[in-house]
Amino acid sequence: MTDLDPAHRRSTTGRAVAATQLVLLIAYLTGSYGILIIAAVRAGDLGAVVHPFLDRLGDPKDSIPGIGPESLWNPLIWFVGACRLIALLIFPIGFAMLSFGAATLVQVWRRGDRRMSTWLAVLTGTWLALTILATTTHGMHLTGWLAD
């Protein structure tokens, strides 16, 4: 096997970090904007997507269909609850995804895995944008609403 062999350039670490970033990104979007959009549709106030407040949307738990005492054994409720927890922890998770993504991107780029470098750059950039968005007024209102 030579250094130019494509199999030699594949980065398993890069793939693991990119997969983790992607799974957590989907979970974050489900637990934040998924619940927000459902709440806005149920409230009949689509403008609340831009300005999420408790008085406009009600309790976020009311937006999750099927929630109640009998839903303890419903795996979908547990999935949405875990996604909501990830959305609430945007700052530590966002910082971790930025750190792991940037550190792995350098390693993958040096190794020569261009495809994984591109994926890592896009996913790390997306986490950077989401973390910055979470520091804005909209992001703070969304996190506050989800925490209620």
Steps between C-alpha positions, in 0.01 A plus 500: 500500500640838401427848631301571185262209555148640568434237768805626687370858503165419661467639847291291738533770766366759256208276411416442866509872583297591189241233583476628858464858378228398254301294752514778761409759235188303404416455869548873569282605207230250602509604865497872433352605168293185454319558829481875428336453161250248639414743782457790256270295276293380798473856633411633154773762537777436247659834593589339833775307320696826487402610853442191716342598830302300753198729470487448122571128480417355838702226666740322261393164645149567369645512148622141513217281372406201713658619823320397815512248782448207263786614275773388741565195286479682165854504351415798278435713808838397644669587168338846486581554868866413441506735199350776715772442761766531229337825387509632857870416525590687181794688650703207638407272212567773243839576655588129503397453136701806399807381691487141378416607146784753474758267654395209282480716189868586530592133544280385210629775271861400570415138436366593156138386531349788302142371502493467879673837533214658308236328714677598821537860383128524413383336823738702718390818323137405560569448871678835510195668344259327741711592801513862388124492432445371854670813639260733317172624641309242296722219627466612861120521470489154337716344771298674771173382349629142472612508863148584625 
